[in-house]
Coordinates of C-alpha atoms in Angstrom, one line a residue:
M1 CA 44.0 20.0 6.7
S2 CA 44.0 16.2 6.6
D3 CA 44.4 14.1 3.5
D4 CA 44.5 10.6 5.1
H5 CA 41.8 9.7 2.6
A6 CA 44.2 9.9 -0.2
A7 CA 46.5 7.2 1.2
A8 CA 47.4 4.0 -0.6
P9 CA 44.2 2.2 -1.4
T10 CA 45.2 -1.2 -0.1
G11 CA 46.0 0.1 3.4
A12 CA 49.0 -1.0 5.5
G13 CA 51.4 -2.9 3.4
G14 CA 48.8 -4.0 0.9
R15 CA 48.0 -7.1 3.1
E16 CA 44.9 -8.9 2.0
I17 CA 42.5 -11.6 3.2
F18 CA 40.0 -13.3 0.9
G19 CA 41.3 -11.1 -1.9
H20 CA 40.5 -7.8 0.0
P21 CA 42.5 -5.5 2.2
R22 CA 42.5 -6.6 5.8
G23 CA 41.3 -3.2 6.9
L24 CA 37.9 -4.1 5.4
L25 CA 37.4 -6.5 8.4
V26 CA 38.3 -3.7 10.9
L27 CA 35.8 -1.3 9.3
A28 CA 33.1 -3.9 9.0
A29 CA 33.4 -4.9 12.6
T30 CA 33.4 -1.3 13.7
D31 CA 30.3 -0.5 11.6
L32 CA 28.6 -3.7 12.9
W33 CA 28.9 -2.5 16.5
D34 CA 27.8 1.0 15.5
R35 CA 24.7 -0.4 13.9
I36 CA 23.9 -2.8 16.9
S37 CA 23.9 0.2 19.2
F38 CA 22.1 2.5 16.8
Y39 CA 19.4 0.1 15.6
G40 CA 19.0 -1.2 19.2
M41 CA 18.0 2.3 20.4
Q42 CA 16.1 3.2 17.2
S43 CA 13.9 0.0 17.3
L44 CA 12.6 1.1 20.7
L45 CA 12.4 4.9 20.3
V46 CA 8.8 5.4 19.0
L47 CA 7.4 2.8 21.4
Y48 CA 9.3 4.3 24.3
L49 CA 8.1 7.8 23.5
V50 CA 4.5 6.9 23.0
D51 CA 4.2 4.4 25.9
Q52 CA 6.3 6.2 28.5
L53 CA 8.5 9.2 28.0
L54 CA 5.9 11.6 26.6
R55 CA 3.3 10.7 29.2
P56 CA 2.6 12.6 32.4
G57 CA 5.0 11.7 35.1
H58 CA 7.9 11.5 32.7
V59 CA 7.7 14.2 30.1
E60 CA 7.9 17.0 32.6
H61 CA 11.3 15.7 33.8
I62 CA 13.0 16.2 30.4
I63 CA 15.3 19.2 30.5
G64 CA 14.4 21.8 27.9
F65 CA 11.4 19.8 26.5
T66 CA 8.8 22.5 27.0
A67 CA 10.7 24.9 24.8
F68 CA 11.6 22.2 22.3
R69 CA 7.9 21.2 21.9
A70 CA 6.8 24.8 21.6
G71 CA 9.3 25.4 18.8
L72 CA 8.4 22.2 16.9
E73 CA 4.6 22.9 17.2
H74 CA 5.2 26.5 16.0
V75 CA 6.2 24.9 12.7
T76 CA 3.8 21.9 12.6
G77 CA 0.9 23.0 14.6
P78 CA -0.4 21.1 17.7
L79 CA 0.7 17.5 17.8
S80 CA -0.8 14.6 19.6
T81 CA 1.5 12.4 21.7
Q82 CA 1.7 9.8 18.8
A83 CA 2.3 12.5 16.1
L84 CA 4.9 14.1 18.3
A85 CA 6.7 10.8 18.8
T86 CA 6.8 10.1 15.0
Q87 CA 7.9 13.7 14.3
I88 CA 10.8 13.4 16.9
F89 CA 11.8 10.1 15.3
G90 CA 11.9 11.6 11.8
L91 CA 13.8 14.6 13.0
Y92 CA 16.3 12.4 14.8
V93 CA 17.0 10.0 11.9
G94 CA 17.1 12.9 9.5
M95 CA 19.5 14.9 11.5
V96 CA 21.8 11.8 11.9
A97 CA 21.9 11.5 8.1
L98 CA 22.4 15.3 7.7
G99 CA 25.2 15.2 10.3
S100 CA 27.1 12.9 7.9
V101 CA 27.5 15.8 5.5
F102 CA 29.3 17.9 8.1
G103 CA 31.1 14.9 9.5
G104 CA 32.5 14.2 6.1
L105 CA 33.5 17.8 5.7
I106 CA 35.3 17.8 9.0
G107 CA 37.1 14.6 8.1
D108 CA 38.1 16.0 4.7
R109 CA 39.5 19.3 6.0
W110 CA 40.4 19.1 9.7
L111 CA 40.3 16.0 11.8
G112 CA 40.9 13.3 9.2
R113 CA 39.2 10.0 9.0
R114 CA 40.6 8.4 12.1
G115 CA 40.1 11.3 14.5
S116 CA 36.6 11.9 13.3
I117 CA 35.5 8.3 13.6
A118 CA 37.0 7.9 17.1
L119 CA 35.4 11.2 18.4
G120 CA 32.1 10.2 16.8
A121 CA 32.1 6.8 18.6
L122 CA 32.9 8.5 21.9
L123 CA 30.0 11.0 21.5
M124 CA 27.6 8.2 20.5
T125 CA 28.6 6.1 23.6
A126 CA 27.8 9.1 25.8
G127 CA 24.5 9.7 24.0
H128 CA 23.4 6.1 24.5
F129 CA 24.2 6.2 28.2
C130 CA 22.3 9.6 28.5
M131 CA 19.2 7.7 27.1
A132 CA 19.1 5.8 30.4
F133 CA 17.6 8.9 32.1
D134 CA 14.4 10.8 31.3
A135 CA 16.0 14.2 32.1
S136 CA 18.9 13.9 29.6
F137 CA 16.8 12.8 26.6
L138 CA 17.4 15.9 24.5
A139 CA 21.1 15.9 25.4
A140 CA 21.2 12.2 24.3
M141 CA 19.6 13.1 21.0
A142 CA 22.2 15.9 20.4
L143 CA 25.2 13.6 21.3
L144 CA 23.9 10.8 19.1
I145 CA 23.3 13.1 16.1
L146 CA 26.8 14.7 16.4
G147 CA 28.6 11.4 17.0
A148 CA 26.8 9.5 14.2
G149 CA 27.6 12.4 11.8
L150 CA 31.3 12.2 12.5
L151 CA 31.4 8.4 12.4
R152 CA 29.2 7.7 9.4
G153 CA 30.5 10.7 7.5
N154 CA 34.0 9.1 7.5
I155 CA 33.7 5.4 7.9
L156 CA 31.8 5.0 4.6
P157 CA 34.4 6.9 2.6
Q158 CA 37.2 4.9 4.4
F159 CA 35.6 1.7 2.9
G160 CA 36.1 3.2 -0.6
E161 CA 39.6 4.4 0.2
L162 CA 40.9 0.9 0.7
Y163 CA 40.6 0.5 -3.1
A164 CA 41.8 2.2 -6.2
R165 CA 39.1 4.2 -8.0
D166 CA 38.8 1.7 -10.9
D167 CA 39.0 -1.4 -8.6
R168 CA 35.9 -3.5 -9.2
R169 CA 36.2 -4.9 -5.7
R170 CA 34.8 -1.6 -4.5
D171 CA 31.2 -2.7 -5.2
V172 CA 31.8 -5.8 -3.1
A173 CA 33.2 -3.7 -0.3
F174 CA 30.0 -1.6 -0.2
Q175 CA 28.0 -4.7 -0.1
V176 CA 30.0 -5.8 2.9
Y177 CA 29.2 -2.4 4.4
G178 CA 25.6 -3.0 3.7
S179 CA 25.7 -6.4 5.2
M180 CA 27.1 -5.1 8.5
V181 CA 24.3 -2.5 8.5
N182 CA 21.8 -5.3 8.2
L183 CA 23.5 -7.7 10.6
G184 CA 23.4 -5.0 13.2
A185 CA 19.8 -4.4 12.3
F186 CA 19.1 -8.1 12.9
I187 CA 20.9 -8.5 16.2
A188 CA 19.9 -5.2 17.8
P189 CA 16.1 -5.4 18.0
L190 CA 16.3 -9.0 19.3
L191 CA 18.6 -8.0 22.2
T192 CA 17.1 -4.6 23.0
G193 CA 13.5 -5.8 22.5
A194 CA 14.1 -8.6 25.0
L195 CA 16.0 -6.4 27.5
G196 CA 13.3 -3.7 27.2
Q197 CA 10.5 -6.1 27.8
A198 CA 12.2 -7.9 30.7
Y199 CA 14.1 -5.1 32.5
G200 CA 12.8 -1.8 31.2
W201 CA 13.6 0.7 28.5
H202 CA 16.7 2.2 30.2
V203 CA 18.5 -1.1 30.6
A204 CA 18.1 -1.6 26.8
F205 CA 19.4 1.9 26.1
G206 CA 22.4 1.2 28.3
F207 CA 23.2 -1.9 26.3
A208 CA 23.4 0.2 23.2
G209 CA 26.0 2.4 24.9
V210 CA 28.1 -0.7 25.6
G211 CA 27.8 -1.8 22.0
M212 CA 29.1 1.5 20.7
L213 CA 32.0 1.5 23.2
T214 CA 32.9 -2.0 21.8
G215 CA 33.0 -0.6 18.3
L216 CA 35.4 2.1 19.3
I217 CA 37.8 -0.4 20.9
V218 CA 37.7 -2.5 17.7
Y219 CA 38.4 0.5 15.5
V220 CA 41.3 1.8 17.6
S221 CA 42.8 -1.8 17.8
G222 CA 42.9 -2.1 14.0
Q223 CA 44.5 1.2 13.1
K224 CA 47.6 -0.4 11.5
L225 CA 45.4 -2.1 8.9
L226 CA 43.8 1.1 7.7
P227 CA 45.0 3.7 5.1
Q228 CA 47.8 5.8 6.5
A229 CA 47.3 9.5 7.0
R230 CA 49.5 11.8 5.1
P231 CA 51.3 14.6 7.0
R232 CA 49.0 17.6 7.7
G233 CA 50.0 21.1 7.0
R234 CA 49.3 24.1 4.8
H235 CA 52.1 23.2 2.5
I236 CA 50.1 20.3 1.1
P237 CA 48.2 21.6 -1.9
R238 CA 44.5 20.8 -2.1
E239 CA 43.2 19.5 -5.4
R240 CA 41.1 22.1 -7.1
L241 CA 37.9 21.3 -9.0
D242 CA 37.8 22.0 -12.7
R243 CA 34.7 22.7 -14.7
D244 CA 33.8 19.1 -15.1
G245 CA 34.4 18.5 -11.4
W246 CA 32.0 21.3 -10.4
K247 CA 29.5 19.9 -12.9
M248 CA 29.7 16.5 -11.2
V249 CA 29.2 18.1 -7.8
G250 CA 26.1 19.9 -9.0
F251 CA 24.7 16.7 -10.5
L252 CA 25.3 14.7 -7.3
V253 CA 23.7 17.4 -5.2
L254 CA 20.6 17.3 -7.5
L255 CA 20.5 13.5 -7.2
T256 CA 20.2 13.6 -3.5
P257 CA 16.5 14.7 -3.2
V258 CA 15.6 12.2 -6.0
G259 CA 17.0 9.4 -3.8
A260 CA 15.0 10.6 -0.9
G261 CA 11.8 9.1 -2.3
F262 CA 13.1 5.6 -1.3
W263 CA 13.9 6.8 2.3
V264 CA 10.5 8.3 2.8
A265 CA 9.0 4.8 2.8
Q266 CA 12.0 2.9 4.3
S267 CA 12.2 5.2 7.3
Q268 CA 8.7 4.3 8.3
V269 CA 9.8 0.7 8.9
W270 CA 11.6 2.0 12.0
N271 CA 9.0 4.7 12.8
T272 CA 5.2 4.3 12.4
Y273 CA 5.6 0.6 11.3
N274 CA 6.1 -0.4 15.0
L275 CA 2.8 1.2 15.9
W276 CA 1.1 -0.5 12.9
V277 CA 2.5 -3.9 14.1
R278 CA 1.3 -3.2 17.7
D279 CA -2.2 -2.3 16.4
H280 CA -2.8 -4.8 13.6
V281 CA -0.5 -7.9 13.8
E282 CA -1.2 -11.0 15.8
L283 CA 1.8 -11.3 18.1
R284 CA 0.4 -13.6 20.8
F285 CA 1.4 -17.2 21.1
G286 CA -0.6 -18.7 23.9
S287 CA 0.3 -16.7 27.0
W288 CA 3.5 -15.2 25.5
T289 CA 3.5 -12.0 23.4
M290 CA 6.4 -11.4 21.0
P291 CA 8.1 -8.0 21.5
V292 CA 7.2 -5.6 18.7
P293 CA 10.8 -4.8 17.8
W294 CA 11.6 -8.5 17.0
L295 CA 9.9 -8.1 13.6
Q296 CA 12.4 -5.4 12.7
S297 CA 15.2 -7.9 13.2
L298 CA 14.1 -9.4 9.9
D299 CA 15.4 -6.3 8.3
G300 CA 18.9 -7.6 9.2
L301 CA 18.3 -11.3 8.5
A302 CA 16.6 -10.9 5.1
P303 CA 19.6 -9.4 3.3
F304 CA 21.9 -12.2 4.4
I305 CA 19.4 -14.7 2.8
L306 CA 19.0 -12.6 -0.4
L307 CA 22.5 -11.2 -0.9
P308 CA 24.2 -14.4 -2.2
P309 CA 21.7 -15.1 -5.0
M310 CA 21.6 -11.4 -5.9
L311 CA 25.4 -11.2 -6.2
W312 CA 25.3 -14.3 -8.3
L313 CA 22.8 -12.7 -10.6
W314 CA 24.9 -9.6 -10.9
A315 CA 28.0 -11.7 -11.7
W316 CA 26.1 -13.7 -14.3
Q317 CA 24.8 -10.4 -15.9
R318 CA 28.3 -8.9 -15.7
A319 CA 29.9 -11.9 -17.6
R320 CA 27.4 -11.3 -20.4
D321 CA 27.8 -7.5 -20.3
R322 CA 24.2 -7.1 -19.2
E323 CA 24.7 -6.0 -15.5
P324 CA 22.6 -2.8 -14.8
D325 CA 24.4 0.3 -13.8
E326 CA 23.9 1.9 -10.4
F327 CA 21.0 4.1 -11.7
V328 CA 19.0 1.2 -13.0
K329 CA 19.8 -0.9 -9.9
T330 CA 18.5 1.9 -7.6
A331 CA 15.4 2.3 -9.7
I332 CA 14.7 -1.4 -9.5
G333 CA 15.1 -1.2 -5.7
C334 CA 12.5 1.6 -5.5
F335 CA 10.0 -0.5 -7.6
I336 CA 10.5 -3.6 -5.4
F337 CA 10.1 -1.5 -2.2
S338 CA 7.0 0.1 -3.6
A339 CA 5.5 -3.4 -4.2
S340 CA 6.4 -4.5 -0.6
T341 CA 4.6 -1.4 0.8
L342 CA 1.5 -2.2 -1.3
W343 CA 1.7 -5.6 0.4
L344 CA 1.4 -3.9 3.7
A345 CA -1.6 -1.9 2.4
A346 CA -3.3 -5.1 1.5
A347 CA -2.9 -6.6 5.0
G348 CA -6.3 -5.4 6.1
F349 CA -7.9 -7.9 3.7
V350 CA -6.3 -10.8 5.5
T351 CA -7.3 -10.8 9.2
D352 CA -8.4 -13.3 11.8
A353 CA -11.5 -13.3 14.0
H354 CA -9.9 -10.6 16.2
G355 CA -9.2 -8.3 13.2
R356 CA -5.5 -9.0 13.3
T357 CA -3.2 -9.9 10.4
P358 CA -1.2 -13.1 10.6
L359 CA 2.5 -12.8 11.4
I360 CA 3.5 -14.3 8.1
W361 CA 2.2 -11.1 6.4
P362 CA 4.8 -8.7 7.8
V363 CA 7.5 -11.4 7.5
M364 CA 6.9 -11.5 3.8
F365 CA 7.0 -7.7 3.7
H366 CA 10.5 -7.8 5.2
L367 CA 11.7 -10.3 2.7
I368 CA 10.4 -8.3 -0.3
S369 CA 11.4 -4.9 1.0
N370 CA 14.9 -5.9 1.8
L371 CA 15.5 -7.2 -1.7
G372 CA 14.6 -3.6 -2.7
W373 CA 17.0 -2.2 -0.1
L374 CA 19.8 -4.3 -1.5
Y375 CA 19.2 -3.1 -5.0
F376 CA 19.0 0.5 -3.8
S377 CA 21.2 1.4 -0.9
P378 CA 24.7 0.0 -1.5
P379 CA 24.6 0.9 -5.3
F380 CA 23.4 4.4 -4.4
Y381 CA 26.4 5.1 -2.1
A382 CA 28.8 3.3 -4.4
L383 CA 27.6 5.7 -7.1
Y384 CA 28.6 8.7 -5.0
S385 CA 31.9 7.1 -4.1
R386 CA 32.7 6.4 -7.7
L387 CA 31.7 9.7 -9.3
A388 CA 32.5 12.3 -6.6
P389 CA 35.8 14.2 -7.2
R390 CA 38.5 13.0 -4.8
S391 CA 39.0 16.3 -3.0
V392 CA 35.4 16.4 -1.8
N393 CA 34.7 12.6 -1.9
A394 CA 33.6 12.3 1.7
T395 CA 31.7 15.5 1.7
L396 CA 29.7 14.4 -1.3
I397 CA 29.1 10.9 0.1
G398 CA 27.7 12.9 3.1
V399 CA 25.5 14.9 0.7
G400 CA 24.2 11.5 -0.6
T401 CA 23.3 10.4 2.9
A402 CA 21.3 13.6 3.2
A403 CA 18.7 11.8 1.1
V404 CA 18.0 9.9 4.3
T405 CA 17.5 13.3 6.0
I406 CA 15.0 14.5 3.5
G407 CA 13.2 11.2 3.5
S408 CA 13.1 11.0 7.3
F409 CA 11.8 14.5 7.8
I410 CA 9.0 13.8 5.3
S411 CA 8.2 10.4 6.9
G412 CA 8.1 11.9 10.3
R413 CA 5.5 14.4 9.1
L414 CA 3.6 11.8 7.3
G415 CA 3.6 9.7 10.4
G416 CA 0.9 12.0 11.9
L417 CA -1.4 10.8 9.1
Y418 CA -1.5 7.4 10.7
E419 CA -4.2 8.6 13.1
T420 CA -6.4 10.0 10.3
L421 CA -5.9 7.6 7.3
T422 CA -6.7 3.9 7.2
A423 CA -3.7 1.6 7.3
G424 CA -4.3 0.7 3.7
Q425 CA -4.4 4.4 2.6
F426 CA -1.3 5.2 4.7
W427 CA 0.9 2.5 3.1
T428 CA -0.5 3.1 -0.4
L429 CA 0.7 6.7 -0.1
H430 CA 4.2 5.6 0.7
A431 CA 4.2 3.0 -2.1
A432 CA 3.3 5.8 -4.6
I433 CA 6.2 8.0 -3.2
V434 CA 8.9 5.4 -3.5
G435 CA 7.6 4.2 -6.9
T436 CA 7.8 7.8 -8.2
G437 CA 11.4 8.0 -6.9
G438 CA 12.3 5.0 -9.1
V439 CA 11.0 6.7 -12.2
A440 CA 13.0 9.8 -11.4
L441 CA 16.2 7.8 -10.9
L442 CA 15.8 6.3 -14.3
A443 CA 15.5 9.8 -15.7
M444 CA 18.6 11.0 -13.8
G445 CA 20.6 8.0 -15.1
A446 CA 19.7 8.9 -18.7
W447 CA 20.8 12.5 -18.0
A448 CA 24.1 11.4 -16.4
R449 CA 25.0 9.3 -19.5
R450 CA 24.6 12.4 -21.6
L451 CA 26.5 14.7 -19.3
F452 CA 29.3 12.3 -18.3
P453 CA 29.6 9.7 -21.0
A454 CA 33.1 8.6 -19.8
Q455 CA 32.1 8.1 -16.1
A456 CA 28.4 7.2 -16.1

């Protein structure tokens, strides 16, 4: 059993930079390269499946795909090429998030944080390189799912373990984590979109592998700045949960599907949204056509524009004892994201002579939706980090990320409706789902304040 997560919060020697443990920079850089590789591949996946891999001349080369498709369609019914692509995407993203549950459990009980993160990075590197070949597509998906589960299930808890449980800097650390997620989401589509358009899909996927390998090197090089592992062995007692601890575990498990409402809509930004952009947005500028994934890079740029004023607002509210708690923040995030999705639904009313929506319309969507993301995602995970009992902290943070799994599975299934609903109906449906999630989060917050008055 490993308890390296219980090490001194400030890491090696308590050294700090800008008022934070120096290990924060190591983890942030590692996560940045993880996200560059992950979002680089993810931004191309649906387009790659629809435009090449699932077409005759390619699909028959995928090892094991006939059996995979038969099993999937046994559950869903017959799927068109486009519906199959969106379903594969939803399953992939959902399984990556679900893998974090088991990755956190492995880190809590056996491999420890460091071993789990290093192994996860190696598996992801191998998976990205396997994406460079048609035949190894399913093997690539499996390696990426396993690797991401180990890496993400342990690196997020390690952010929190740099701080004492009552340290207010923890919220800033999770915002740094969120910023790395979004910086990677900004850089990756620009690079892989350009590489894919100029040199082909497989070159772009190979670049993602190089990015993940770079992240592994950064992480291994910065080990001395991270929390130290305690000796392993059966003689180390494991903290047992009391009645209140089990009650908190149950509450956080119930909270997970509530948070999934947000991810149903957000997951479509990397799934069916690319097809919508391809079909409805004016991307031509003279003789040059902008790569579709470039719009998704705004999902990384927008948070950097919006984060400083948002943090200023929270600090201003905190000074007046009016800062919302995590439940209210996440609900606000849902409502903002719902409004942005309705903005997409209205795009059909603003078209040019060719029936295409001006580029400014999706640009505004990314600005609005990412304000919702900032209100929802970092506070949602900070909530699990703060409330989860220490002995199962990483496991429960993994349970929290399972909200992405549920949302991605649902969004993958809903992606098939893109062929039967109008674009306006499709996005209005998602706006209703995420808005309902916001109402449910407010209700869960009120319940938590009654159940756990001291913590919530």
